[in-house]
Amino acid sequence: MTTPRRTPLDPGALRLGYGTNGFANHRLGDALAVLADLGYQGVALTLDHDHLDPFTPGLVRRVAAVRRRLDALGLAVVVETGARYLLDPWHKHAPTLLHDDADPRIDFLRRAARIGADLGAEAVSFWAGVRPPEVPAALAWQRLVAGCATVCVEAEAAGVPLGFEPEPGMLVEDIAGWFRLREALGAPPGFGITLDIGHCRCLEPQPVPDCVTAVAEHLVNVQIDDMRRGGHEHLEFGAGEIDFPPVLRALAAAGYRGLVAVELPRHSHAAPAVAARSLDFLRAAAGTASATAATGAAATAAGAATPAATTAVTGTAAKDQHRTTDSAPLLCSHGGSTSGSSVLRGGLQSKGGG
């Protein structure tokens, strides 16, 4: 959702969450309790068979119970719709908005919007899907625009923002593709962006903090994970190439107040330990970001009277940027056919490589 210019905040004030797709072996209630006990402020709730199945009997009652549980634990929520086999037990993520029969996907997304509203969700997140080889690119695009328009109407009626996620390997895989889609839809005010920080490192041509800045006014949902250039694999923090304090500073400078939720969908086997390590890492990174921001502000103030000091600080910052692996642009993917050709290492993978 496009918003008025936001007031910047301290990186330490960013609200951290965790995706329930990283707790697939836990009952939803247990997962929520663990995350609250660890100190997370919210959850990215993926609607799935064992986590608030949107097709289960007694859904209204179930949604109300989850809402009460979230409120009791003090957890905010965004709704995610990337379950792998919810709609088709044989084909991952199928059908998408691009398939010949997209009705099950549209029905699911409309349900997700209503569930999101009943949960008090800050956003409902979804993506385009991978273009089926038998569907021409132009037809796939028409279907995507039409499907998104239908979902936008449902979400507006429900009063919940949509966060469309560019996903490597899908029809819309990058920020440029999101802007193109938004324009094709007529720039509806409730159509925001879900930005996965790892995806920015994977395939965007600009440094990761610049990606945040580029979509700042449209941000409604942020997923965070580590990643390497050209490989769509969601990694624990420190296992990839992203320098996180500058990213958190960019989010804070943008005045982003939504959830920043850890996205590690292949780590359910060690979920509590991974969630604890992730929170410790992000808190430390936020502390570094805050300290660096304060130092920079002090240096700027002092520089007005001592130009030499400014020169010294600038030189240090330049060296730090040189050491930051995510600051060197390298075009790599564009396998979603909105722009460019695919060269993702290890093949195209979607939603955490799985």
mmCIF file of C-alpha atoms in Angstrom:
data_model
loop_
_atom_site.group_PDB
_atom_site.id
_atom_site.type_symbol
_atom_site.label_atom_id
_atom_site.label_comp_id
_atom_site.label_asym_id
_atom_site.label_seq_id
_atom_site.Cartn_x
_atom_site.Cartn_y
_atom_site.Cartn_z
ATOM 1 C CA MET A 1 0.000 0.000 0.000
ATOM 2 C CA THR A 2 1.383 3.393 -0.919
ATOM 3 C CA THR A 3 1.622 5.530 2.199
ATOM 4 C CA PRO A 4 2.556 9.099 3.034
ATOM 5 C CA ARG A 5 6.230 9.616 3.730
ATOM 6 C CA ARG A 6 7.082 7.867 6.977
ATOM 7 C CA THR A 7 9.112 9.231 9.837
ATOM 8 C CA PRO A 8 12.463 7.420 10.196
ATOM 9 C CA LEU A 9 13.007 5.320 13.295
ATOM 10 C CA ASP A 10 15.902 3.700 15.113
ATOM 11 C CA PRO A 11 16.896 0.287 13.728
ATOM 12 C CA GLY A 12 16.438 -1.146 17.199
ATOM 13 C CA ALA A 13 12.721 -0.312 16.955
ATOM 14 C CA LEU A 14 12.142 -2.620 13.984
ATOM 15 C CA ARG A 15 9.556 -5.291 14.823
ATOM 16 C CA LEU A 16 10.897 -8.805 14.342
ATOM 17 C CA GLY A 17 8.787 -11.812 13.408
ATOM 18 C CA TYR A 18 9.259 -15.385 12.233
ATOM 19 C CA GLY A 19 7.552 -17.420 9.527
ATOM 20 C CA THR A 20 5.470 -20.389 10.600
ATOM 21 C CA ASN A 21 6.620 -22.233 7.477
ATOM 22 C CA GLY A 22 9.828 -22.670 9.438
ATOM 23 C CA PHE A 23 7.850 -24.457 12.172
ATOM 24 C CA ALA A 24 6.138 -27.034 9.951
ATOM 25 C CA ASN A 25 6.653 -29.837 12.492
ATOM 26 C CA HIS A 26 4.990 -27.896 15.302
ATOM 27 C CA ARG A 27 1.320 -27.461 16.067
ATOM 28 C CA LEU A 28 0.434 -23.866 15.292
ATOM 29 C CA GLY A 29 -0.358 -23.054 18.916
ATOM 30 C CA ASP A 30 2.971 -24.468 20.054
ATOM 31 C CA ALA A 31 4.854 -22.563 17.362
ATOM 32 C CA LEU A 32 3.217 -19.296 18.402
ATOM 33 C CA ALA A 33 4.087 -19.940 22.051
ATOM 34 C CA VAL A 34 7.727 -20.721 21.285
ATOM 35 C CA LEU A 35 8.125 -17.572 19.196
ATOM 36 C CA ALA A 36 6.498 -15.397 21.835
ATOM 37 C CA ASP A 37 8.662 -16.934 24.564
ATOM 38 C CA LEU A 38 11.790 -16.228 22.505
ATOM 39 C CA GLY A 39 10.819 -12.565 22.222
ATOM 40 C CA TYR A 40 9.488 -12.216 18.684
ATOM 41 C CA GLN A 41 6.844 -9.557 18.169
ATOM 42 C CA GLY A 42 4.955 -11.199 15.351
ATOM 43 C CA VAL A 43 4.527 -14.108 12.964
ATOM 44 C CA ALA A 44 4.230 -14.568 9.235
ATOM 45 C CA LEU A 45 1.489 -17.199 9.198
ATOM 46 C CA THR A 46 1.488 -19.470 6.139
ATOM 47 C CA LEU A 47 -1.980 -20.934 5.654
ATOM 48 C CA ASP A 48 -1.391 -24.669 5.249
ATOM 49 C CA HIS A 49 -2.776 -28.099 6.095
ATOM 50 C CA ASP A 50 -1.626 -28.038 9.722
ATOM 51 C CA HIS A 51 -1.485 -24.277 10.212
ATOM 52 C CA LEU A 52 -4.963 -22.787 9.879
ATOM 53 C CA ASP A 53 -6.100 -24.734 6.811
ATOM 54 C CA PRO A 54 -8.358 -22.307 4.915
ATOM 55 C CA PHE A 55 -10.528 -25.199 3.690
ATOM 56 C CA THR A 56 -11.087 -26.874 7.036
ATOM 57 C CA PRO A 57 -14.605 -27.291 8.474
ATOM 58 C CA GLY A 58 -15.369 -24.818 11.223
ATOM 59 C CA LEU A 59 -12.959 -22.254 9.766
ATOM 60 C CA VAL A 60 -14.643 -19.231 11.335
ATOM 61 C CA ARG A 61 -14.338 -20.727 14.796
ATOM 62 C CA ARG A 62 -10.743 -21.759 14.155
ATOM 63 C CA VAL A 63 -9.746 -18.298 12.916
ATOM 64 C CA ALA A 64 -11.323 -16.702 15.973
ATOM 65 C CA ALA A 65 -9.361 -19.037 18.245
ATOM 66 C CA VAL A 66 -6.070 -18.195 16.509
ATOM 67 C CA ARG A 67 -6.887 -14.484 16.774
ATOM 68 C CA ARG A 68 -7.420 -14.860 20.518
ATOM 69 C CA ARG A 69 -4.155 -16.762 20.847
ATOM 70 C CA LEU A 70 -2.209 -14.127 18.925
ATOM 71 C CA ASP A 71 -3.707 -11.378 21.051
ATOM 72 C CA ALA A 72 -2.965 -13.231 24.294
ATOM 73 C CA LEU A 73 0.672 -13.690 23.260
ATOM 74 C CA GLY A 74 1.028 -10.127 22.006
ATOM 75 C CA LEU A 75 1.945 -11.254 18.495
ATOM 76 C CA ALA A 76 1.205 -9.272 15.358
ATOM 77 C CA VAL A 77 0.538 -11.254 12.180
ATOM 78 C CA VAL A 78 0.838 -11.155 8.424
ATOM 79 C CA VAL A 79 -0.725 -13.880 6.298
ATOM 80 C CA GLU A 80 1.424 -15.777 3.794
ATOM 81 C CA THR A 81 0.011 -17.919 0.994
ATOM 82 C CA GLY A 82 3.028 -19.864 -0.251
ATOM 83 C CA ALA A 83 2.033 -23.349 0.976
ATOM 84 C CA ARG A 84 3.492 -25.929 -1.392
ATOM 85 C CA TYR A 85 0.811 -28.601 -1.748
ATOM 86 C CA LEU A 86 -2.310 -27.037 -0.294
ATOM 87 C CA LEU A 87 -4.228 -26.918 -3.584
ATOM 88 C CA ASP A 88 -2.724 -29.868 -5.465
ATOM 89 C CA PRO A 89 -1.166 -32.899 -3.744
ATOM 90 C CA TRP A 90 0.918 -33.721 -6.838
ATOM 91 C CA HIS A 91 2.242 -30.372 -8.046
ATOM 92 C CA LYS A 92 3.985 -27.778 -5.889
ATOM 93 C CA HIS A 93 2.256 -24.381 -5.753
ATOM 94 C CA ALA A 94 -0.227 -25.425 -8.424
ATOM 95 C CA PRO A 95 -2.459 -24.090 -9.709
ATOM 96 C CA THR A 96 -1.208 -20.515 -9.812
ATOM 97 C CA LEU A 97 -2.835 -17.430 -11.270
ATOM 98 C CA LEU A 98 -1.143 -18.353 -14.560
ATOM 99 C CA HIS A 99 -2.664 -21.809 -15.080
ATOM 100 C CA ASP A 100 -5.580 -22.647 -17.367
ATOM 101 C CA ASP A 101 -7.725 -23.277 -14.308
ATOM 102 C CA ALA A 102 -6.712 -20.554 -11.889
ATOM 103 C CA ASP A 103 -10.026 -20.603 -10.007
ATOM 104 C CA PRO A 104 -8.722 -22.638 -7.034
ATOM 105 C CA ARG A 105 -5.858 -20.162 -6.565
ATOM 106 C CA ILE A 106 -8.177 -17.162 -6.803
ATOM 107 C CA ASP A 107 -10.587 -18.759 -4.335
ATOM 108 C CA PHE A 108 -7.704 -19.447 -1.964
ATOM 109 C CA LEU A 109 -6.408 -15.880 -2.160
ATOM 110 C CA ARG A 110 -9.869 -14.460 -1.580
ATOM 111 C CA ARG A 111 -10.211 -16.695 1.458
ATOM 112 C CA ALA A 112 -6.777 -15.545 2.638
ATOM 113 C CA ALA A 113 -7.870 -11.924 2.430
ATOM 114 C CA ARG A 114 -10.931 -12.597 4.554
ATOM 115 C CA ILE A 115 -8.923 -14.670 7.042
ATOM 116 C CA GLY A 116 -6.350 -11.894 7.204
ATOM 117 C CA ALA A 117 -9.026 -9.355 8.016
ATOM 118 C CA ASP A 118 -10.490 -11.568 10.749
ATOM 119 C CA LEU A 119 -7.029 -12.112 12.258
ATOM 120 C CA GLY A 120 -6.272 -8.398 12.194
ATOM 121 C CA ALA A 121 -3.369 -9.087 9.849
ATOM 122 C CA GLU A 122 -1.123 -6.235 8.786
ATOM 123 C CA ALA A 123 -0.926 -7.636 5.245
ATOM 124 C CA VAL A 124 -1.710 -10.655 3.087
ATOM 125 C CA SER A 125 1.194 -11.736 0.924
ATOM 126 C CA PHE A 126 1.118 -13.620 -2.395
ATOM 127 C CA TRP A 127 3.097 -14.093 -5.604
ATOM 128 C CA ALA A 128 2.636 -14.753 -9.331
ATOM 129 C CA GLY A 129 3.786 -18.323 -9.769
ATOM 130 C CA VAL A 130 6.041 -19.941 -12.341
ATOM 131 C CA ARG A 131 4.744 -19.697 -15.903
ATOM 132 C CA PRO A 132 3.667 -23.136 -17.165
ATOM 133 C CA PRO A 133 5.660 -23.950 -20.314
ATOM 134 C CA GLU A 134 2.496 -24.452 -22.361
ATOM 135 C CA VAL A 135 1.182 -20.968 -21.500
ATOM 136 C CA PRO A 136 2.501 -18.149 -23.741
ATOM 137 C CA ALA A 137 4.131 -15.288 -21.876
ATOM 138 C CA ALA A 138 1.583 -12.707 -23.038
ATOM 139 C CA LEU A 139 -1.334 -14.884 -21.934
ATOM 140 C CA ALA A 140 0.329 -15.581 -18.584
ATOM 141 C CA TRP A 141 0.694 -11.852 -18.012
ATOM 142 C CA GLN A 142 -2.960 -11.219 -18.874
ATOM 143 C CA ARG A 143 -4.023 -13.917 -16.441
ATOM 144 C CA LEU A 144 -1.808 -12.503 -13.712
ATOM 145 C CA VAL A 145 -3.198 -8.993 -14.077
ATOM 146 C CA ALA A 146 -6.783 -10.256 -14.135
ATOM 147 C CA GLY A 147 -6.263 -12.501 -11.118
ATOM 148 C CA CYS A 148 -4.546 -9.785 -9.116
ATOM 149 C CA ALA A 149 -7.359 -7.375 -9.929
ATOM 150 C CA THR A 150 -9.893 -9.834 -8.533
ATOM 151 C CA VAL A 151 -7.869 -10.344 -5.363
ATOM 152 C CA CYS A 152 -7.451 -6.569 -4.970
ATOM 153 C CA VAL A 153 -11.229 -6.139 -4.961
ATOM 154 C CA GLU A 154 -11.615 -8.805 -2.264
ATOM 155 C CA ALA A 155 -8.818 -7.359 -0.134
ATOM 156 C CA GLU A 156 -10.186 -3.834 -0.400
ATOM 157 C CA ALA A 157 -13.615 -5.029 0.715
ATOM 158 C CA ALA A 158 -11.994 -6.871 3.630
ATOM 159 C CA GLY A 159 -9.881 -3.852 4.542
ATOM 160 C CA VAL A 160 -6.522 -5.658 4.437
ATOM 161 C CA PRO A 161 -3.422 -4.543 2.474
ATOM 162 C CA LEU A 162 -1.912 -6.865 -0.104
ATOM 163 C CA GLY A 163 1.823 -7.459 -0.317
ATOM 164 C CA PHE A 164 2.786 -8.897 -3.696
ATOM 165 C CA GLU A 165 6.131 -10.676 -3.506
ATOM 166 C CA PRO A 166 8.605 -10.771 -6.397
ATOM 167 C CA GLU A 167 9.888 -14.338 -6.318
ATOM 168 C CA PRO A 168 12.959 -15.650 -8.192
ATOM 169 C CA GLY A 169 11.939 -17.879 -11.064
ATOM 170 C CA MET A 170 8.343 -16.671 -11.136
ATOM 171 C CA LEU A 171 6.649 -14.471 -13.723
ATOM 172 C CA VAL A 172 7.267 -11.443 -11.517
ATOM 173 C CA GLU A 173 10.606 -12.057 -9.861
ATOM 174 C CA ASP A 174 12.096 -8.617 -9.257
ATOM 175 C CA ILE A 175 11.253 -5.097 -8.181
ATOM 176 C CA ALA A 176 11.033 -3.849 -11.767
ATOM 177 C CA GLY A 177 8.434 -6.541 -12.468
ATOM 178 C CA TRP A 178 6.426 -5.468 -9.413
ATOM 179 C CA PHE A 179 6.337 -1.868 -10.618
ATOM 180 C CA ARG A 180 5.206 -3.053 -14.049
ATOM 181 C CA LEU A 181 2.412 -5.110 -12.494
ATOM 182 C CA ARG A 182 1.311 -2.253 -10.253
ATOM 183 C CA GLU A 183 1.067 0.030 -13.266
ATOM 184 C CA ALA A 184 -0.929 -2.576 -15.216
ATOM 185 C CA LEU A 185 -3.384 -2.765 -12.304
ATOM 186 C CA GLY A 186 -3.826 1.010 -12.249
ATOM 187 C CA ALA A 187 -1.770 1.491 -9.076
ATOM 188 C CA PRO A 188 -4.472 0.453 -6.581
ATOM 189 C CA PRO A 189 -3.710 1.939 -3.140
ATOM 190 C CA GLY A 190 -3.979 -1.420 -1.371
ATOM 191 C CA PHE A 191 -1.461 -3.161 -3.625
ATOM 192 C CA GLY A 192 1.861 -3.029 -1.789
ATOM 193 C CA ILE A 193 5.020 -5.068 -1.967
ATOM 194 C CA THR A 194 6.402 -7.917 0.109
ATOM 195 C CA LEU A 195 10.178 -7.583 -0.057
ATOM 196 C CA ASP A 196 12.339 -10.595 0.693
ATOM 197 C CA ILE A 197 15.796 -9.288 1.616
ATOM 198 C CA GLY A 198 17.485 -12.487 0.453
ATOM 199 C CA HIS A 199 15.900 -12.206 -2.977
ATOM 200 C CA CYS A 200 17.449 -8.766 -3.348
ATOM 201 C CA ARG A 201 20.905 -10.274 -2.987
ATOM 202 C CA CYS A 202 19.986 -13.202 -5.218
ATOM 203 C CA LEU A 203 19.036 -11.281 -8.334
ATOM 204 C CA GLU A 204 18.496 -7.535 -8.058
ATOM 205 C CA PRO A 205 21.032 -5.366 -9.930
ATOM 206 C CA GLN A 206 21.396 -2.820 -7.119
ATOM 207 C CA PRO A 207 22.791 -3.217 -3.574
ATOM 208 C CA VAL A 208 20.350 -4.628 -1.059
ATOM 209 C CA PRO A 209 19.872 -1.392 0.957
ATOM 210 C CA ASP A 210 19.086 0.419 -2.292
ATOM 211 C CA CYS A 211 16.359 -2.126 -3.006
ATOM 212 C CA VAL A 212 14.727 -1.191 0.297
ATOM 213 C CA THR A 213 14.918 2.490 -0.555
ATOM 214 C CA ALA A 214 13.495 1.923 -4.042
ATOM 215 C CA VAL A 215 10.232 0.468 -2.683
ATOM 216 C CA ALA A 216 10.119 2.199 0.699
ATOM 217 C CA GLU A 217 6.783 3.938 0.214
ATOM 218 C CA HIS A 218 5.148 0.692 -0.963
ATOM 219 C CA LEU A 219 6.461 -1.695 1.715
ATOM 220 C CA VAL A 220 3.781 -3.577 3.638
ATOM 221 C CA ASN A 221 5.686 -6.762 4.482
ATOM 222 C CA VAL A 222 9.361 -7.707 4.801
ATOM 223 C CA GLN A 223 10.860 -11.185 4.852
ATOM 224 C CA ILE A 224 14.469 -11.501 5.963
ATOM 225 C CA ASP A 225 17.053 -14.238 5.440
ATOM 226 C CA ASP A 226 20.565 -14.611 4.122
ATOM 227 C CA MET A 227 21.325 -15.576 0.533
ATOM 228 C CA ARG A 228 24.103 -15.726 -2.038
ATOM 229 C CA ARG A 229 24.284 -14.125 -5.430
ATOM 230 C CA GLY A 230 22.583 -16.197 -8.103
ATOM 231 C CA GLY A 231 21.324 -18.954 -5.794
ATOM 232 C CA HIS A 232 17.758 -18.971 -4.483
ATOM 233 C CA GLU A 233 18.357 -20.726 -1.194
ATOM 234 C CA HIS A 234 17.158 -19.236 2.078
ATOM 235 C CA LEU A 235 20.102 -19.432 4.480
ATOM 236 C CA GLU A 236 20.597 -18.776 8.148
ATOM 237 C CA PHE A 237 22.142 -15.423 8.939
ATOM 238 C CA GLY A 238 25.876 -15.452 8.406
ATOM 239 C CA ALA A 239 25.761 -18.328 5.917
ATOM 240 C CA GLY A 240 25.216 -16.045 2.931
ATOM 241 C CA GLU A 241 26.642 -12.817 1.604
ATOM 242 C CA ILE A 242 24.401 -10.069 2.998
ATOM 243 C CA ASP A 243 25.701 -7.360 5.308
ATOM 244 C CA PHE A 244 22.644 -6.794 7.491
ATOM 245 C CA PRO A 245 23.257 -3.582 9.483
ATOM 246 C CA PRO A 246 23.021 -1.417 6.322
ATOM 247 C CA VAL A 247 19.809 -3.222 5.370
ATOM 248 C CA LEU A 248 18.253 -2.601 8.782
ATOM 249 C CA ARG A 249 19.375 1.021 8.625
ATOM 250 C CA ALA A 250 17.631 1.364 5.267
ATOM 251 C CA LEU A 251 14.400 -0.096 6.661
ATOM 252 C CA ALA A 252 14.589 2.227 9.651
ATOM 253 C CA ALA A 253 15.383 5.249 7.491
ATOM 254 C CA ALA A 254 12.327 4.403 5.383
ATOM 255 C CA GLY A 255 10.196 4.558 8.511
ATOM 256 C CA TYR A 256 9.006 0.991 7.929
ATOM 257 C CA ARG A 257 6.915 -0.131 10.892
ATOM 258 C CA GLY A 258 5.600 -3.467 9.661
ATOM 259 C CA LEU A 259 6.960 -6.861 10.578
ATOM 260 C CA VAL A 260 10.427 -7.986 9.521
ATOM 261 C CA ALA A 261 9.880 -11.729 9.554
ATOM 262 C CA VAL A 262 12.577 -14.400 9.298
ATOM 263 C CA GLU A 263 11.932 -16.611 6.265
ATOM 264 C CA LEU A 264 13.602 -20.018 6.670
ATOM 265 C CA PRO A 265 11.117 -22.549 5.282
ATOM 266 C CA ARG A 266 13.612 -25.431 5.161
ATOM 267 C CA HIS A 267 14.702 -25.282 8.789
ATOM 268 C CA SER A 268 11.720 -26.823 10.576
ATOM 269 C CA HIS A 269 13.843 -29.746 11.769
ATOM 270 C CA ALA A 270 15.588 -27.402 14.218
ATOM 271 C CA ALA A 271 13.009 -24.639 14.426
ATOM 272 C CA PRO A 272 13.358 -23.462 18.059
ATOM 273 C CA ALA A 273 17.155 -23.323 17.930
ATOM 274 C CA VAL A 274 17.217 -21.620 14.522
ATOM 275 C CA ALA A 275 14.604 -19.094 15.639
ATOM 276 C CA ALA A 276 16.628 -18.300 18.762
ATOM 277 C CA ARG A 277 19.864 -17.843 16.789
ATOM 278 C CA SER A 278 18.079 -15.699 14.238
ATOM 279 C CA LEU A 279 16.664 -13.369 16.848
ATOM 280 C CA ASP A 280 20.047 -12.979 18.539
ATOM 281 C CA PHE A 281 21.655 -12.202 15.184
ATOM 282 C CA LEU A 282 19.076 -9.621 14.162
ATOM 283 C CA ARG A 283 19.152 -7.896 17.523
ATOM 284 C CA ALA A 284 22.940 -7.654 17.318
ATOM 285 C CA ALA A 285 22.737 -6.366 13.735
ATOM 286 C CA ALA A 286 20.153 -3.791 14.770
ATOM 287 C CA GLY A 287 22.428 -2.667 17.593
ATOM 288 C CA THR A 288 25.288 -2.237 15.153
ATOM 289 C CA ALA A 289 23.000 -0.370 12.753
ATOM 290 C CA SER A 290 21.871 1.973 15.526
ATOM 291 C CA ALA A 291 25.418 2.645 16.673
ATOM 292 C CA THR A 292 26.612 3.290 13.137
ATOM 293 C CA ALA A 293 23.700 5.627 12.463
ATOM 294 C CA ALA A 294 24.448 7.567 15.648
ATOM 295 C CA THR A 295 28.132 7.782 14.775
ATOM 296 C CA GLY A 296 27.282 8.978 11.292
ATOM 297 C CA ALA A 297 24.959 11.663 12.631
ATOM 298 C CA ALA A 298 27.600 12.866 15.088
ATOM 299 C CA ALA A 299 30.227 12.925 12.352
ATOM 300 C CA THR A 300 27.935 14.936 10.107
ATOM 301 C CA ALA A 301 27.347 17.501 12.845
ATOM 302 C CA ALA A 302 31.040 17.715 13.659
ATOM 303 C CA GLY A 303 31.958 17.903 9.991
ATOM 304 C CA ALA A 304 30.284 21.254 9.600
ATOM 305 C CA ALA A 305 33.042 22.699 11.786
ATOM 306 C CA THR A 306 35.866 20.282 10.912
ATOM 307 C CA PRO A 307 35.958 19.317 7.225
ATOM 308 C CA ALA A 308 38.998 17.096 7.845
ATOM 309 C CA ALA A 309 36.957 14.936 10.201
ATOM 310 C CA THR A 310 34.287 14.517 7.541
ATOM 311 C CA THR A 311 36.915 13.402 5.058
ATOM 312 C CA ALA A 312 38.216 10.804 7.491
ATOM 313 C CA VAL A 313 34.739 9.434 8.215
ATOM 314 C CA THR A 314 33.882 9.309 4.511
ATOM 315 C CA GLY A 315 37.068 7.402 3.773
ATOM 316 C CA THR A 316 36.285 4.856 6.463
ATOM 317 C CA ALA A 317 32.740 4.439 5.169
ATOM 318 C CA ALA A 318 34.055 3.859 1.670
ATOM 319 C CA LYS A 319 36.350 1.110 2.915
ATOM 320 C CA ASP A 320 33.462 -0.480 4.825
ATOM 321 C CA GLN A 321 31.285 -0.402 1.722
ATOM 322 C CA HIS A 322 34.039 -2.056 -0.277
ATOM 323 C CA ARG A 323 34.032 -4.904 2.227
ATOM 324 C CA THR A 324 30.261 -5.294 1.993
ATOM 325 C CA THR A 325 29.652 -8.160 -0.402
ATOM 326 C CA ASP A 326 26.096 -7.143 -1.242
ATOM 327 C CA SER A 327 27.130 -3.681 -2.425
ATOM 328 C CA ALA A 328 28.619 -4.849 -5.728
ATOM 329 C CA PRO A 329 25.843 -5.044 -8.349
ATOM 330 C CA LEU A 330 25.761 -8.198 -10.454
ATOM 331 C CA LEU A 331 22.797 -9.001 -12.680
ATOM 332 C CA CYS A 332 22.143 -12.694 -12.456
ATOM 333 C CA SER A 333 18.662 -14.142 -12.742
ATOM 334 C CA HIS A 334 15.488 -12.850 -14.336
ATOM 335 C CA GLY A 335 14.082 -16.297 -14.931
ATOM 336 C CA GLY A 336 10.509 -15.080 -14.475
ATOM 337 C CA SER A 337 10.466 -13.708 -18.019
ATOM 338 C CA THR A 338 9.594 -10.131 -17.099
ATOM 339 C CA SER A 339 13.068 -8.933 -18.085
ATOM 340 C CA GLY A 340 16.299 -10.683 -19.011
ATOM 341 C CA SER A 341 17.445 -14.294 -19.101
ATOM 342 C CA SER A 342 17.849 -16.923 -16.416
ATOM 343 C CA VAL A 343 21.260 -17.798 -15.075
ATOM 344 C CA LEU A 344 20.373 -18.753 -11.494
ATOM 345 C CA ARG A 345 23.025 -21.121 -10.204
ATOM 346 C CA GLY A 346 21.727 -24.567 -9.402
ATOM 347 C CA GLY A 347 18.488 -24.094 -11.346
ATOM 348 C CA LEU A 348 15.406 -22.056 -10.617
ATOM 349 C CA GLN A 349 13.938 -22.602 -7.199
ATOM 350 C CA SER A 350 10.941 -20.936 -5.649
ATOM 351 C CA LYS A 351 10.037 -20.133 -2.084
ATOM 352 C CA GLY A 352 13.175 -21.125 -0.287
ATOM 353 C CA GLY A 353 14.266 -23.597 -2.885
ATOM 354 C CA GLY A 354 11.224 -25.667 -2.242
#
